[in-house]
Amino acid sequence: MQSCKFPRLVSTSKEARQASLDAEKMLDEHKSKCSMREDVYLVIKTFCDKKFMVQPEEQRFIDRLVKDYERKGLRLRPEMRGEAERLNARIGELCNVFQNNINEDESSLSFTVGELTGMHSDFIKSLNTGEDGKLKVTLKPIHYFPIMEYCKVRATRSAVAAARYRRCMKENTPLLEKVLDLRHKLARLLGYKNWAEYSLELCMAKKPEKVQEFQEKMVEHITPAALRELKLLQDLKEEEEGNSVVGLEDILYYIQKAERRMINLDINDLSQYFPVDTVTSGILKIYEHLLGLKLQESRSRHVWHEDVREYEVFDSEKKACLGIIYLDLFSREGKYNHACVVPLQPGCDLDDSCRQVPVAALLMNFTKSATNIETLLKHSELVSYFHEFGHMMHHVCSQASFARFSGLQVESDFREAPSHMLENWCYEKESLKMMSCHCKDPQKEITDGLCNLLKAKRKSFPALRALRNHLFLGTLDLILHTEEKIDTELLIKRLYPEVVLGMPMLDGTNLAASTLHLMSGGCDAACYAYLWSEVFAADMFETKFKGNIMNNIVGMEFRNKVLVPGATKDAVQILKDFLGRDPSVDAYLRINGLNQFDDL
C-alpha cells in the first residue's frame, strides 16, 4: 500500500504525484470499508472472549484488533455505523487534500540583493533570478530559516515570516476547521467527549487532562527562564535598532546574534567541516558500531531518482539481513519539503516461517551544490539527518511478529523519544569527529574547541525555544481537539501572546493552515509529544549513555530493549525495561536549568 502512496512525496512528475494521491484515496476508501467488516469483527471478538491461551504478543494483537474495530464504530447500532464510516472517510479525504496543498505549494517572494543583506554569499548564489532581476526566495525550510536567522533587513524577515504563516491559508483554513468539526462529531458518536479523548486513548498520556497538566507545569517552570532569555534579546535589539520590542520575526535573528556574541561560533564556517558524504559515512559507522549492524550499499539501483542510495542492513554477528533502507537526501521540484522517514514495508513473520524484512526511505532536503564542490551541511542539518536515521534504525531493528507492531508504530507520544536521544551524538567530540573533516583538507578534523562550542550552543535559549516550538503548538493542538466551533485564526492571535511572553502573532496569518501535524494521522491531538519525548530522551541518555556514548554493550541494550520490541509492549514498560526504573522528568529539567516538579 505504501508504495502506491510514496510517489506523491518524491516524484518530479506532477502527473505521477496526482496519480499517487488518487491511489491513496482509493486505498483509504478500501481500508475504511475493511475497518467496518462486522463479520470479521465478530469472529475476532468471539475468539477474544473465549480467552484462549496465546503468546503475549498474540494476545496484544487480538486485543488491539478488537479495539481498532470498536474505535471505527462496530459497537454502534447498525444505523449509526454508516454515519461513522462516512465521517471517517470524509476526514481522511479532507486531510489528504490539506496535506497535498502544502506539498504542492510553490509560494515565493522576490528581493533585491540589498534586501538580503547579511546572507552568506553561497546562499545568494543558490537563489534563482526572476524576470524582474530580483532573487527568488521560496518559503521552504532551506530558504526560510537562513533568512530568519541571518538577514539584517527586518522588513525582509517580516515579509518572509508573514508569507510563510499565510501559506495555503485561503484553501486550507476551511478544510482544517471542517475536519475539526467532523472529528468532534465522530468522537461523540463513538462515545468520547471530544477528539482529544479519542486520539489519546492509545497514547502514553491516555487522557487530555494529563496532557494539559504536563503542558501547564512545563509552561510554569519554563516561563521564568524564557523571560530572562527574552530580556537578553531585547537588550541586543535595543543596542542595534534603538527599539527593544522583539517580534516574532526577530527571535531567530537575535538568538543567532546573541549566540555568536556569547559563544563566538560561526555556523557558516562550521559547515566547512560537514561535507555530506563524510557525514553520511560517519553516521553509518556510528550506528553500525552502536547497534551491532553492518550497512552495505547495494548496486541494484532499483531507485526512483539518480540521487537515491540503497543499503542492506545486516546484523553484524548473525549476518542475517534485517532490512533495506534508502537515502534520498537532496531537494528537488515536487519533493516533500520536510525531513521524514517513510516506512515502505513493515517487518513481520510470514505464514511459511520466513520473515518479511522492513523497508524504509529517509527523505531530506539538502541543497545540492551548484558547483563541483561537495555539498556542505549546516550542523542543524546534520542533527536532523542523524535524528531521522534513528527512526530508520527503529523501523529496521524491530522484530515484531505482526506488521501491526512493526517499528515506528509505537505510541505517538513515544515515537520521537529514541531519535531525540540519539541527537546527543551530534554534540559529543568522539562522534562529531567521526562525521566530519574539512572540505579543503580531509585530514583536518573538527577541533575540540568547536565541539565544545556546539554543545554550548545547544544549551542556549532552551526555554524560549521550548515555548515557541513545542508548548505553543501543543497547547493550540489540544484546544483545537477539545473545544468546538473554533475560528483558528482568531484563536492563534489570542493564544500565541498568552504562551509566548506577550509576543503578538503576525497580522493576517494562520500558521495552522500549513501545520501538517494538526491533520496527520497519529499526530492530531498529539503535538505535545515532541516535548514529552524530549523528557524521556534526556532520561535515557543521562542514565545510560552520558560519558559513554560509543559503548556498544549499552548500545546493544538500547537496540534490544527499546528498538527490537517495536510496539509489542507499552512504551512505559519499554522505558522501565531500559532504565531499570520508572521514567523521570528530572534529567530534562536539570539539563535545561529549570526547577524540579513532581514526575509525570
Steps between C-alpha positions, in 0.01 A plus 500: 500500500770747599678461166188635327494806726875562490534666154306806612785573741795447266404517133606791279193436284186686603295237315665220699440687826135546410465133403656406833256725684210341310631155593525607862136606495394160363714315754358709783148424380580128490662515844194681635270229365718223645495671839118474500481125429261382771547133406875520559452699821259243644738211428791680669282615792373144555854365496607769747207432735583128518834582667711248311858455622721696259838672509509854650562667162217298345262607779607861457434471126151353554412762762622778273299367204183501711579853618569612140161376381317650795673835453369495144143452624430126496344520848241744371151411387495415126323824408778702668790310345439646158534850645829405670630354174397811308669730753821294499513502121433873475764583761759294313409661169527856633828426681650373174397818318638715784836321494522504122435875491803552724717259304414666169539856630765690303449845654796733481606861548748710303770720650791711389848413621481801732184366660691180581789674675663268749446182303800281419632527144435128440135552592468792258661294222253216558196720429332516160464838330156607377414691184501822704863437595414437863594188695230241563460382859267207565324438831655156542726432799821517292428870434275598790724418796825652365319826426334510842840444664737713293321765295575842649201666333206476739246577228624199302479272802152628576382447142640146485355405841157638413500327162597167655225527761250582224589194290190318376292717733217562256449137397606319817334704777147384407630144452659501846193641672274253319719206605502621862119511494476152344747356751294628793182357347665163449645496852161566658337239278755247627437591864788740569471858628721642226761402242790544741351241735458263204846563355691475830340174609782300339783736604722500808317803639159327463287808580483870396511600867842337535630690197358828625659447842836419341495806274382738772776381734760536226380854416511589870855375545634619165354853493738661758803375305338603171445854632870525587590378153262748337656785701838414342345530154323825590827654618673390181226648281502824698874521441469438125171671408417728793178306548470214748165360382585150376252361248453152361712596199788600732533191719725278288707795376584628848548152643761446229667834579494432874649156449780637284578759766486255793642194330699650209400225259457571127249245375579570135872436553411188697334354189846460350540201732186320386526381137191288441686182401723517808195558719321203341800272543535604864132448575517150354808414708349630824175310461686188389724507808233601748227258390705205376412548133664490158363734233600399149425718198310314229591523134157395374399864438127425523436857608259782407767768440869499412589668832351218709730249671386153610646301791443155640514482879652188659546382856879512536514183710228277353556633144123493440343773286285717726366738239554741212531878521511781244667840539336776292692802622464790256223748432330495158184631342187327621669315785353510850685791659546380856731238651327170570525122490244313293447133598452326164459147634456375858706222650295196605485121505342329198290185481784287364727567799695758299534863601402801295776755547413864564571763236518876558598819318660805657403828332716807561512829310863603490588760238713334235818691424482695173878465457743212500550551873329234711180603676571633849250458782415737780530342842122524541464294181740241638287477816183454296670236283625306804157525664314365196758225456412394854137457392616274217699287740194473726300374203769259379607358839147421615430127521123505549316191378206705374518786250261686730782539754790561262755766592356849501145394587570564868286749688516837324626674814794259524592479131741795509674405825767261361600743223499797736739307723725416206537870415749517788758331276502819289650697790763263639865527391558134420197463275534847342853417389368183333252706295726785394810615315594832342371521144835635373722277714347159585780434750394802706244396761259719689669643809412426861431871539236501227339189650480674838346808339236286328404345832480847655281621214263210556441619855429860400143634514340162580200651679409743223536225240278267705227762531502591131567162342315261729273647765317745276427237234415237762258736675343605169461138392330400827255791486412426137420139589309562823294811423250553219413759234838669508618781275860380469642836390349684798602224741864521391496879521383471863698194606847579364563802728348311794756221470796685346558782748258756354649484151232574235430274205550662159177654370306327225666163550387153601790260554254217573412495130849374415571287808495140382504354850153634574355287222736202474371169627668419831611860562157657553455593869857375551719805429593499869691181418815679381574655838365192680744287298791734574439440870537124458792543260691704758433235764623215277817684397602621846428164660671274246722686255636819659880482480463162334365572153694242299450211743349236273398283795264777611418561133391139458294528818329803342443306178363191677287674763378810315518437124445124463160488678340747259144541627475153656514661847361817652754781470510557874604136546768537232639799691491313830679203344779723369532738795446240772246733665207729424587787261565842653484862385803599710765455230322731254450771760858470626649520150302817428553667838134487601335444838392148597139389534319173565558230240261419217 
